[in-house]
Short mmCIF file of N, CA and C in Angstrom, two decimals:
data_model
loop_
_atom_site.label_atom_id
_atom_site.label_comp_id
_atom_site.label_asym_id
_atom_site.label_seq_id
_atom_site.Cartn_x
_atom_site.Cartn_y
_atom_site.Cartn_z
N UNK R 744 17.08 -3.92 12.81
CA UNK R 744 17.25 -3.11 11.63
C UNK R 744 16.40 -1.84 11.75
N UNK R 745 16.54 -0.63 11.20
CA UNK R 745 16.34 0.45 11.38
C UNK R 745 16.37 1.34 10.39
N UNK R 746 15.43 2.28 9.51
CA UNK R 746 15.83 3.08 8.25
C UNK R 746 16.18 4.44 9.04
N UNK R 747 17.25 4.90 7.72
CA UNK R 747 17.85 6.31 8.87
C UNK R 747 17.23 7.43 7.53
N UNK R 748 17.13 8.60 8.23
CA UNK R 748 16.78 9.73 7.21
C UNK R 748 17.38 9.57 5.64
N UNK R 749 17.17 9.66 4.43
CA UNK R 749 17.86 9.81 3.10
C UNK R 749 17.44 8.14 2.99
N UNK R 750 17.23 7.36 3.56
CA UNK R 750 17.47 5.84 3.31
C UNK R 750 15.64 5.49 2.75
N UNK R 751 15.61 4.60 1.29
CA UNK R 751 14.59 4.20 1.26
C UNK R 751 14.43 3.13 2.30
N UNK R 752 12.15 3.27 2.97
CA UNK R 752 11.67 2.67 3.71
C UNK R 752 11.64 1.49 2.84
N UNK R 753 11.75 0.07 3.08
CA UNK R 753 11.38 -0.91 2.75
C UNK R 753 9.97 -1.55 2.40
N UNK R 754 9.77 -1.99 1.65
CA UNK R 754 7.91 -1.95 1.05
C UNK R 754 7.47 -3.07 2.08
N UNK R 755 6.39 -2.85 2.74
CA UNK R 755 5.47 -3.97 3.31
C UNK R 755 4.23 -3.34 2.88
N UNK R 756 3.33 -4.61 3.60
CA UNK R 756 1.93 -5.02 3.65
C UNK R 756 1.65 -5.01 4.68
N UNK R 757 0.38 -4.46 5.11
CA UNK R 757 -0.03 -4.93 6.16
C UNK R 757 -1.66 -4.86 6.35
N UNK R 758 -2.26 -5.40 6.91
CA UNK R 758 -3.79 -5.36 7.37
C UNK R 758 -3.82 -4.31 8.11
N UNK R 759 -5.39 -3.73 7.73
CA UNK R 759 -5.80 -2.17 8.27
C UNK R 759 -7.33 -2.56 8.12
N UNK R 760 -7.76 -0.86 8.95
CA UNK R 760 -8.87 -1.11 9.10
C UNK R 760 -9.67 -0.75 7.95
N UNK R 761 -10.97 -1.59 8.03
CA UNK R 761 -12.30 -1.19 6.72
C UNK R 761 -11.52 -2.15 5.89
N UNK R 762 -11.32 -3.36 6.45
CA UNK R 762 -11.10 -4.84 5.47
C UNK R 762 -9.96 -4.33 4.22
N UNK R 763 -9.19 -3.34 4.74
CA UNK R 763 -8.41 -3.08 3.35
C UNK R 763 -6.54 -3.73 4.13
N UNK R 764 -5.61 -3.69 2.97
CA UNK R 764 -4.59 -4.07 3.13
C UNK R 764 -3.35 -2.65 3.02
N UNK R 765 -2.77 -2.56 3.52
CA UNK R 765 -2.02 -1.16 3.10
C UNK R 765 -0.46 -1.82 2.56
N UNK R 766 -0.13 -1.12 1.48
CA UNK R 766 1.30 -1.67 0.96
C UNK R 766 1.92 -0.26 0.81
N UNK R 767 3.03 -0.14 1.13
CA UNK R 767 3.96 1.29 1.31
C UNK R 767 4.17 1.58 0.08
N UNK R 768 4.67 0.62 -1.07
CA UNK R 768 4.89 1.09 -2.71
C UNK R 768 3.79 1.45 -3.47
N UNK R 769 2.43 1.57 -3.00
CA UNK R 769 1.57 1.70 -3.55
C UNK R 769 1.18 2.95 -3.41
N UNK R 770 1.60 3.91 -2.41
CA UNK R 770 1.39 4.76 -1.61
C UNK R 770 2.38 5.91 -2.71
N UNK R 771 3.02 5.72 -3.27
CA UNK R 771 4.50 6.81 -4.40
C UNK R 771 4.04 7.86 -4.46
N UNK R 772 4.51 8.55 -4.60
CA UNK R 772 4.00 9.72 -4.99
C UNK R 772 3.13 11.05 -4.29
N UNK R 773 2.93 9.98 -3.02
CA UNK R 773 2.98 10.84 -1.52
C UNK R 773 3.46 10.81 -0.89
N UNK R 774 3.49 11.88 0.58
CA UNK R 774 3.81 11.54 0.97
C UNK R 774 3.24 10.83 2.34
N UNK R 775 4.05 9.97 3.18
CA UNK R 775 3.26 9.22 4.09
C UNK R 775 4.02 10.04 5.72
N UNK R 776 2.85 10.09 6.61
CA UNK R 776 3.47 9.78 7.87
C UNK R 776 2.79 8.56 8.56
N UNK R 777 3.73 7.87 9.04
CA UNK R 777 3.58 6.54 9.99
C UNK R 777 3.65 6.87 11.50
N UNK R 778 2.69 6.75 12.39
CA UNK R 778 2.62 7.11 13.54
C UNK R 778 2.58 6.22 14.80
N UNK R 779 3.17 5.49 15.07
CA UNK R 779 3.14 4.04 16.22
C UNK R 779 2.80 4.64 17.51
N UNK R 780 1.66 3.99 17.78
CA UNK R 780 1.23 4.59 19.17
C UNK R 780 1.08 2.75 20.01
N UNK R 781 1.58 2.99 21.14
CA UNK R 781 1.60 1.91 21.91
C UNK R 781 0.25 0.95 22.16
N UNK R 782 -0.99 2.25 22.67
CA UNK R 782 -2.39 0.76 22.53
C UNK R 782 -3.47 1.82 22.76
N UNK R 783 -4.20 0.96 21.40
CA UNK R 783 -5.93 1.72 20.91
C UNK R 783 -6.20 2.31 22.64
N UNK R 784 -7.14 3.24 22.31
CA UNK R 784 -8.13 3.62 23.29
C UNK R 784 -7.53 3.95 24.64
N UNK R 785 -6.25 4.11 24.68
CA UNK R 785 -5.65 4.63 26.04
C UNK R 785 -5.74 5.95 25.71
N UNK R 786 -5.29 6.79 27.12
CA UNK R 786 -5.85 8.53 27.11
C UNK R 786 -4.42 9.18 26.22
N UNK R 787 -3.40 8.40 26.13
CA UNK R 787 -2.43 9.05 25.25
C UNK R 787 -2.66 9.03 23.66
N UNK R 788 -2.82 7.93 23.46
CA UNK R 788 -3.15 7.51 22.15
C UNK R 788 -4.42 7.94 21.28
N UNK R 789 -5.35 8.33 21.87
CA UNK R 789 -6.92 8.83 21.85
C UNK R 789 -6.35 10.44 21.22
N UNK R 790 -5.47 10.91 22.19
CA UNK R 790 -5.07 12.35 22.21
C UNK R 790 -4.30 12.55 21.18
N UNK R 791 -3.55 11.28 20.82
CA UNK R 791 -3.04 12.46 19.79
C UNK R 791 -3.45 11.54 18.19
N UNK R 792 -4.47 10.12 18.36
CA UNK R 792 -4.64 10.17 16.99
C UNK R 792 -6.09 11.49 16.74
N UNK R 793 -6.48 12.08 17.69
CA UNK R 793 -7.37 12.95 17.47
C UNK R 793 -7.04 14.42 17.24
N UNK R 794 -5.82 14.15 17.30
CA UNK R 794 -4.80 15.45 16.76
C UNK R 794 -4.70 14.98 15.35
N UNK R 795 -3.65 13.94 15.01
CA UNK R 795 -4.04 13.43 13.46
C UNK R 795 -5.34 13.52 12.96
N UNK R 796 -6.68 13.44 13.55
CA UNK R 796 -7.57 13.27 12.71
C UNK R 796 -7.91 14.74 12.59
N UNK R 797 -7.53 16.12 13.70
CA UNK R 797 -7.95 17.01 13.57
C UNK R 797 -7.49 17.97 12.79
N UNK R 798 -6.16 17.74 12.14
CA UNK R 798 -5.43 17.98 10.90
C UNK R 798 -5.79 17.47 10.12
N UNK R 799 -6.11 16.53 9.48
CA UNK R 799 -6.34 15.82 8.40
C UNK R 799 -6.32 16.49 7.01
N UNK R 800 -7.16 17.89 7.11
CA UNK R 800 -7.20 18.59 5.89
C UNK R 800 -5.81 19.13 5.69
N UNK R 801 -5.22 19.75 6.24
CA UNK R 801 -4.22 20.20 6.01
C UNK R 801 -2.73 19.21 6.22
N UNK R 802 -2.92 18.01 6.12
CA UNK R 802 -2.25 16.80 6.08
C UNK R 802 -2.54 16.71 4.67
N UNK R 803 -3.88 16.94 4.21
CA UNK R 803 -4.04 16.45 2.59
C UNK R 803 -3.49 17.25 2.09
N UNK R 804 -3.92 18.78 2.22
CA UNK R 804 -3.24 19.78 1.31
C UNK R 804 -1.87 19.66 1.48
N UNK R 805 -1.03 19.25 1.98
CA UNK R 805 0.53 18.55 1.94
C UNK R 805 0.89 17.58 1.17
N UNK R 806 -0.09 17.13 0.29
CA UNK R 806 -0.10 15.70 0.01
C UNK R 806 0.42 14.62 0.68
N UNK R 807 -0.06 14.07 1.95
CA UNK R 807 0.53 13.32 3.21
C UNK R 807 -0.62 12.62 3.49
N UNK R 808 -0.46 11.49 3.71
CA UNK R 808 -1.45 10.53 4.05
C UNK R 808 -0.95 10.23 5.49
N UNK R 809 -2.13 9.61 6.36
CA UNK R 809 -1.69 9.37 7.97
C UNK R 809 -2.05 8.09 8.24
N UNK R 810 -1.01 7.38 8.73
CA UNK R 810 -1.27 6.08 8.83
C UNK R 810 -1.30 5.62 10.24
N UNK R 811 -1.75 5.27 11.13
CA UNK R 811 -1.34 5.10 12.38
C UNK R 811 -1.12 3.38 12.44
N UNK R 812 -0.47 2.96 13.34
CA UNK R 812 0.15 1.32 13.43
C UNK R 812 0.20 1.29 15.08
N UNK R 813 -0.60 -0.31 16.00
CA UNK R 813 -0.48 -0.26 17.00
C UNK R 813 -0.53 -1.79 16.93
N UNK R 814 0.27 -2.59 18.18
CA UNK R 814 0.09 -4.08 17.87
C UNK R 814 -1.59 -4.34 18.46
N UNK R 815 -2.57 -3.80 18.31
CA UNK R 815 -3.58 -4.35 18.67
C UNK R 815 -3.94 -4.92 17.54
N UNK R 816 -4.68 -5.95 17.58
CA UNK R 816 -5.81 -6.83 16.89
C UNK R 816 -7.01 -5.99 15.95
N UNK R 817 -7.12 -6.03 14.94
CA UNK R 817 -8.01 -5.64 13.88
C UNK R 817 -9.34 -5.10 14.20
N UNK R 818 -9.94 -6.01 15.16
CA UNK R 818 -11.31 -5.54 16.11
C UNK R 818 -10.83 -4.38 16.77
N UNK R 819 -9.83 -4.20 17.70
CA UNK R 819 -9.81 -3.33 18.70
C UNK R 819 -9.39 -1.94 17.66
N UNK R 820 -8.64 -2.34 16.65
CA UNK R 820 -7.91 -0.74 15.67
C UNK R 820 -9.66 -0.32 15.11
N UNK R 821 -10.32 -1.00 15.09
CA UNK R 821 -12.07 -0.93 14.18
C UNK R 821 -13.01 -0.23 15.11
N UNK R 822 -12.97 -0.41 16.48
CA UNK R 822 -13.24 -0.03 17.56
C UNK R 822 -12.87 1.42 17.59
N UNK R 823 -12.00 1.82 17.72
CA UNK R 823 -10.64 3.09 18.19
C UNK R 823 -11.01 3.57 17.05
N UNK R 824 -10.81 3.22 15.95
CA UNK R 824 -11.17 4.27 14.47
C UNK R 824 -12.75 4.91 14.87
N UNK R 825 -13.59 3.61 14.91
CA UNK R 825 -15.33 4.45 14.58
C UNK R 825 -15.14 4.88 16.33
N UNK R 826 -15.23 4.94 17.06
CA UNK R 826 -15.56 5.42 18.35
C UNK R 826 -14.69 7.27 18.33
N UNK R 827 -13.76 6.94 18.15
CA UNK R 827 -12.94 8.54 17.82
C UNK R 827 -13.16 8.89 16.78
N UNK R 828 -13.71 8.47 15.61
CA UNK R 828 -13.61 9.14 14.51
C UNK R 828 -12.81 9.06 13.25
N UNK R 829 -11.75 8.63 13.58
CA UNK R 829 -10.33 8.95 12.78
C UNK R 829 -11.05 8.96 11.01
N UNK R 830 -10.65 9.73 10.74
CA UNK R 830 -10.73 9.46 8.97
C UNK R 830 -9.38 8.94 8.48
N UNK R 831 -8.47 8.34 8.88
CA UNK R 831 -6.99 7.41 8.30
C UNK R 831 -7.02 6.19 8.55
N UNK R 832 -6.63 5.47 7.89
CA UNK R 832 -6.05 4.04 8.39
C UNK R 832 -5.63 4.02 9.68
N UNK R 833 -5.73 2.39 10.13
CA UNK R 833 -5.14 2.17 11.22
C UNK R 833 -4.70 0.86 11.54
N UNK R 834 -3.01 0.66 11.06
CA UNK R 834 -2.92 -0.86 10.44
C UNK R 834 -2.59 -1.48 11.92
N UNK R 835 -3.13 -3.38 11.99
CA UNK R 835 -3.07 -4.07 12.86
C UNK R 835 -1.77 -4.49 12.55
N UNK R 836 -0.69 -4.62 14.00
CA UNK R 836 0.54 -4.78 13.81
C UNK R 836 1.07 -5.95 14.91
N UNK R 837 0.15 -6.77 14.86
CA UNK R 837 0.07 -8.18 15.87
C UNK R 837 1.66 -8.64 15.86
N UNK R 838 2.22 -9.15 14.40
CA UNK R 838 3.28 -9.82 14.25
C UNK R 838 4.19 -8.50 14.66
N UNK R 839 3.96 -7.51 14.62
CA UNK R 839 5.32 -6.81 15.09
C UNK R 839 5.70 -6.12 13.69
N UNK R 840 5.52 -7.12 12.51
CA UNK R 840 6.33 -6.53 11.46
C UNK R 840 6.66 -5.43 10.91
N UNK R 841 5.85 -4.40 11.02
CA UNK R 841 6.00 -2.81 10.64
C UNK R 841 6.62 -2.03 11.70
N UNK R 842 6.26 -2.81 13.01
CA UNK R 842 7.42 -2.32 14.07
C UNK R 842 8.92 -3.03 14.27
N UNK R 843 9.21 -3.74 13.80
CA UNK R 843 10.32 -4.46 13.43
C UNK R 843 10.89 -3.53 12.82
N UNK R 844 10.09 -3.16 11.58
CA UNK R 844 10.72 -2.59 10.27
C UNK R 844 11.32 -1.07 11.05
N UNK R 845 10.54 -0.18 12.06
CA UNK R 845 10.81 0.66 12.20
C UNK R 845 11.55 1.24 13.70
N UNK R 846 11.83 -0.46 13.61
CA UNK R 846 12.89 -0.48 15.24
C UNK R 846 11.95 0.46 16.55
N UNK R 847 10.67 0.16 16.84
CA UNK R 847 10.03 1.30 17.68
C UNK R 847 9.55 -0.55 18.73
N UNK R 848 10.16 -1.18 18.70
CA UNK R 848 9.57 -1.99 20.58
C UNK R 848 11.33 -1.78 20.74
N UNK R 849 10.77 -1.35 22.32
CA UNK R 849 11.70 -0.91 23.00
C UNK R 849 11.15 -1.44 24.37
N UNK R 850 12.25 -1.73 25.18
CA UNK R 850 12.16 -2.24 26.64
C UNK R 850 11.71 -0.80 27.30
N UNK R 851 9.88 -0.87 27.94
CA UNK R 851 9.74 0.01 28.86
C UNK R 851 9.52 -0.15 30.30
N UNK R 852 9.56 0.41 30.91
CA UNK R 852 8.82 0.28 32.50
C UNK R 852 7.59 0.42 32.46
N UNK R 853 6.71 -0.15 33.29
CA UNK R 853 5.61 0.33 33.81
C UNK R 853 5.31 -0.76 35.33
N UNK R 854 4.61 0.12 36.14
CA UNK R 854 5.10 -0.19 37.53
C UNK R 854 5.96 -0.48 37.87
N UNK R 855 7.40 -0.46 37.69
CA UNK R 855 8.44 -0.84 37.92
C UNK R 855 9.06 -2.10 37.42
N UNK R 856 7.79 -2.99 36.69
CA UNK R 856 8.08 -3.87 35.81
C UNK R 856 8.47 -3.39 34.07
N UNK R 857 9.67 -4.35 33.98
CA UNK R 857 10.15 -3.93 32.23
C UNK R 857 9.12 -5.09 31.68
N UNK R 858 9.07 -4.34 29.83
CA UNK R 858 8.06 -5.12 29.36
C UNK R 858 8.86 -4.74 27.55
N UNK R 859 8.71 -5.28 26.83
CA UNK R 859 8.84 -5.03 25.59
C UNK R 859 7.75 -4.45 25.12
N UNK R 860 7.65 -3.19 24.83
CA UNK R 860 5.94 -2.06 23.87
C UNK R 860 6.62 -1.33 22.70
N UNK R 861 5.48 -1.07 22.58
CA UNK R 861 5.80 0.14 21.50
C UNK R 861 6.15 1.71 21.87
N UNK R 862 7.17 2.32 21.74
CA UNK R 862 7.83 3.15 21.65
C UNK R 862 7.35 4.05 20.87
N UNK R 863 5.99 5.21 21.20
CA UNK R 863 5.43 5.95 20.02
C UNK R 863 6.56 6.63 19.28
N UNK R 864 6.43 6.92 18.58
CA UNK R 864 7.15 6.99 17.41
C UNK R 864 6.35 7.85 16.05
N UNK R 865 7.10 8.33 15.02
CA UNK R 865 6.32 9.02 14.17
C UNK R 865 7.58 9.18 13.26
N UNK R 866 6.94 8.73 11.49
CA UNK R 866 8.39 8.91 10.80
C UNK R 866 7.19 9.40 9.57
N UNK R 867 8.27 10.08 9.09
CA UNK R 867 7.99 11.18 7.40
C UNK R 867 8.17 10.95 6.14
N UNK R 868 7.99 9.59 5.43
CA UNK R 868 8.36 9.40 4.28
C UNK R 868 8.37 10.50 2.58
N UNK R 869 9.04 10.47 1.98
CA UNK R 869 9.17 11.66 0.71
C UNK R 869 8.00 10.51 -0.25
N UNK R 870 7.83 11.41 -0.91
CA UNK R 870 7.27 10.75 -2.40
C UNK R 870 8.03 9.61 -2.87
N UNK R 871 8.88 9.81 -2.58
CA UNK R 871 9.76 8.73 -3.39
C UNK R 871 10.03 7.33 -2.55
N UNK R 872 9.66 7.73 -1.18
CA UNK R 872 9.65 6.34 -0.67
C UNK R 872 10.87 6.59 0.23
N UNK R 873 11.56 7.20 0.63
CA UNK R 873 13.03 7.75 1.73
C UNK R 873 11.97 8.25 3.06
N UNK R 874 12.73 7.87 3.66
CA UNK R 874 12.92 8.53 5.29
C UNK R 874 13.01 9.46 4.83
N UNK R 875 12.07 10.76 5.52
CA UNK R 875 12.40 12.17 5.34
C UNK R 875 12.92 12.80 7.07
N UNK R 876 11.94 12.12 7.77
CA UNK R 876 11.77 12.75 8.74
C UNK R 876 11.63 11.64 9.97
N UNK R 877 11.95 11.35 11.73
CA UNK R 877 11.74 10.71 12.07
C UNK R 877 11.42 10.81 13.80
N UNK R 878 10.93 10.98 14.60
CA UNK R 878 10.37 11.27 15.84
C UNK R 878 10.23 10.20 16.61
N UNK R 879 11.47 9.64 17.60
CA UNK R 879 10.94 8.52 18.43
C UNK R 879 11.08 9.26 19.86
N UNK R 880 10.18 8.49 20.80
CA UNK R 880 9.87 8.94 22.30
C UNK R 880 8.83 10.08 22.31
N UNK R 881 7.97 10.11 21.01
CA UNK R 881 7.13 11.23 21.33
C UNK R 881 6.48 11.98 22.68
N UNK R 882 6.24 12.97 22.47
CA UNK R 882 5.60 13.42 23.71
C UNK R 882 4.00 14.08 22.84
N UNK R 883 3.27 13.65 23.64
CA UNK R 883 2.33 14.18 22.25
C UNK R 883 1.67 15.54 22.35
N UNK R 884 2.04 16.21 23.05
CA UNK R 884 1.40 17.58 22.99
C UNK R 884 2.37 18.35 22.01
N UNK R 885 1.75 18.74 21.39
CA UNK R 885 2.08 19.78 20.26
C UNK R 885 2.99 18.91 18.85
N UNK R 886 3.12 17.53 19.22
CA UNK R 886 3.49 16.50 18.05
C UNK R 886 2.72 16.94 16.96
N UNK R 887 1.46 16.69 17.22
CA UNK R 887 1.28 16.78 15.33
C UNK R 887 1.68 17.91 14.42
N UNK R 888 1.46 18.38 15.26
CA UNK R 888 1.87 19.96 14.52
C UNK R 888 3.24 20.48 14.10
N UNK R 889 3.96 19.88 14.90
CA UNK R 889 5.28 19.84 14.04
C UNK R 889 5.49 18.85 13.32
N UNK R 890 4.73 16.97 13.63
CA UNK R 890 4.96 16.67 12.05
C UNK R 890 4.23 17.40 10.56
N UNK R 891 3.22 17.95 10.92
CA UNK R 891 2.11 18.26 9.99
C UNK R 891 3.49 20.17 9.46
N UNK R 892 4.16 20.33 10.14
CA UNK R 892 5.06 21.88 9.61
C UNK R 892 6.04 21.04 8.73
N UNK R 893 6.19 19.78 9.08
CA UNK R 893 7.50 19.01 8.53
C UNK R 893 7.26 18.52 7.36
N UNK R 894 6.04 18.10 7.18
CA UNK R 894 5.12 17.59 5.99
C UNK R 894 4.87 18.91 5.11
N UNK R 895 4.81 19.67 5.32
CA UNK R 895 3.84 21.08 5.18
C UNK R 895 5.81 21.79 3.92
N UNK R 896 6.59 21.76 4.60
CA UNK R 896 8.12 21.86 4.36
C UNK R 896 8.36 20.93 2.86
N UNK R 897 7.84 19.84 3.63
CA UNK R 897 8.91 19.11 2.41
C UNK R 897 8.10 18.85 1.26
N UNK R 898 6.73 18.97 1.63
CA UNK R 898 5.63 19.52 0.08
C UNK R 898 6.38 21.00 -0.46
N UNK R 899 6.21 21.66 0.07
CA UNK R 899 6.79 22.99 -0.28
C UNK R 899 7.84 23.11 -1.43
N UNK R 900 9.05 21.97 -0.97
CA UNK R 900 10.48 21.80 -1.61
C UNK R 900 11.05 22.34 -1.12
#
């Protein structure tokens, strides 16, 4: 299953870091970007949640909150937050479920072995809770910045 642009995201829960729980309906009235990066503390993932964190202000002045989601374990997202810095959430996605929700494990290679991962990914929710916006196969140089123009847009109206 998969949400397509115009389509409301489906409400979950999930565990995040700083002992808190994140629920998507609770969130109304902003807007959210969701950012799936494959695994804490690798040199891709480092790079560009430190792009998210280096926007941040001007993520707020959008009214946009940044959520990042990786299947690591709660310790290791707690790790990756205080060691880089991040000022956003960073929900533990062990069961898959928020990546389920957003169809991002995808069969990849690495060494020539296939593996089921996460597929970075980056999606734009409206205030209202719809798919606004949606980015799979990221490449992360110069990513944030066009989600953060896309966010920046649809605050605008």
């Amino acid at each position: 299953m998969s949400v397509s642009p115009g389509q409301p995201v489906p409400d979950f829960t999930a565990a995040a870091t700083g002992d808190t729980t994140i629920t998507l309906s609770e969130l109304q009235g902003q807007q959210v970007v969701i950012y799936f990066y494959p695994k804490a503390s690798t040199p891709g993932c480092t790079t560009e949640g430190g792009d998210f964190r280096d926007h941040k202000a001007a993520f707020d002045a959008a009214n946009t909150v940044i959520i990042g989601v990786s299947r690591d374990g709660l310790r290791a997202q707690e790790n990756f937050k205080a060691k880089q810095g991040f000022n956003f959430a960073l929900i533990s996605d062990k069961d898959e479920a928020v990546c389920q929700l957003f169809d991002v494990i995808k069969l990849k290679k690495m060494y020539g072995k296939e593996h089921l991962g996460v597929e970075r990914s980056t999606f734009l929710i409206d205030t209202d809770g719809k798919l606004a916006r949606e980015w799979r196969g990221v490449k992360v140089k110069g990513h944030v910045e066009e989600v953060l123009a896309a966010a920046q847009a649809l605050h605008a109206g």
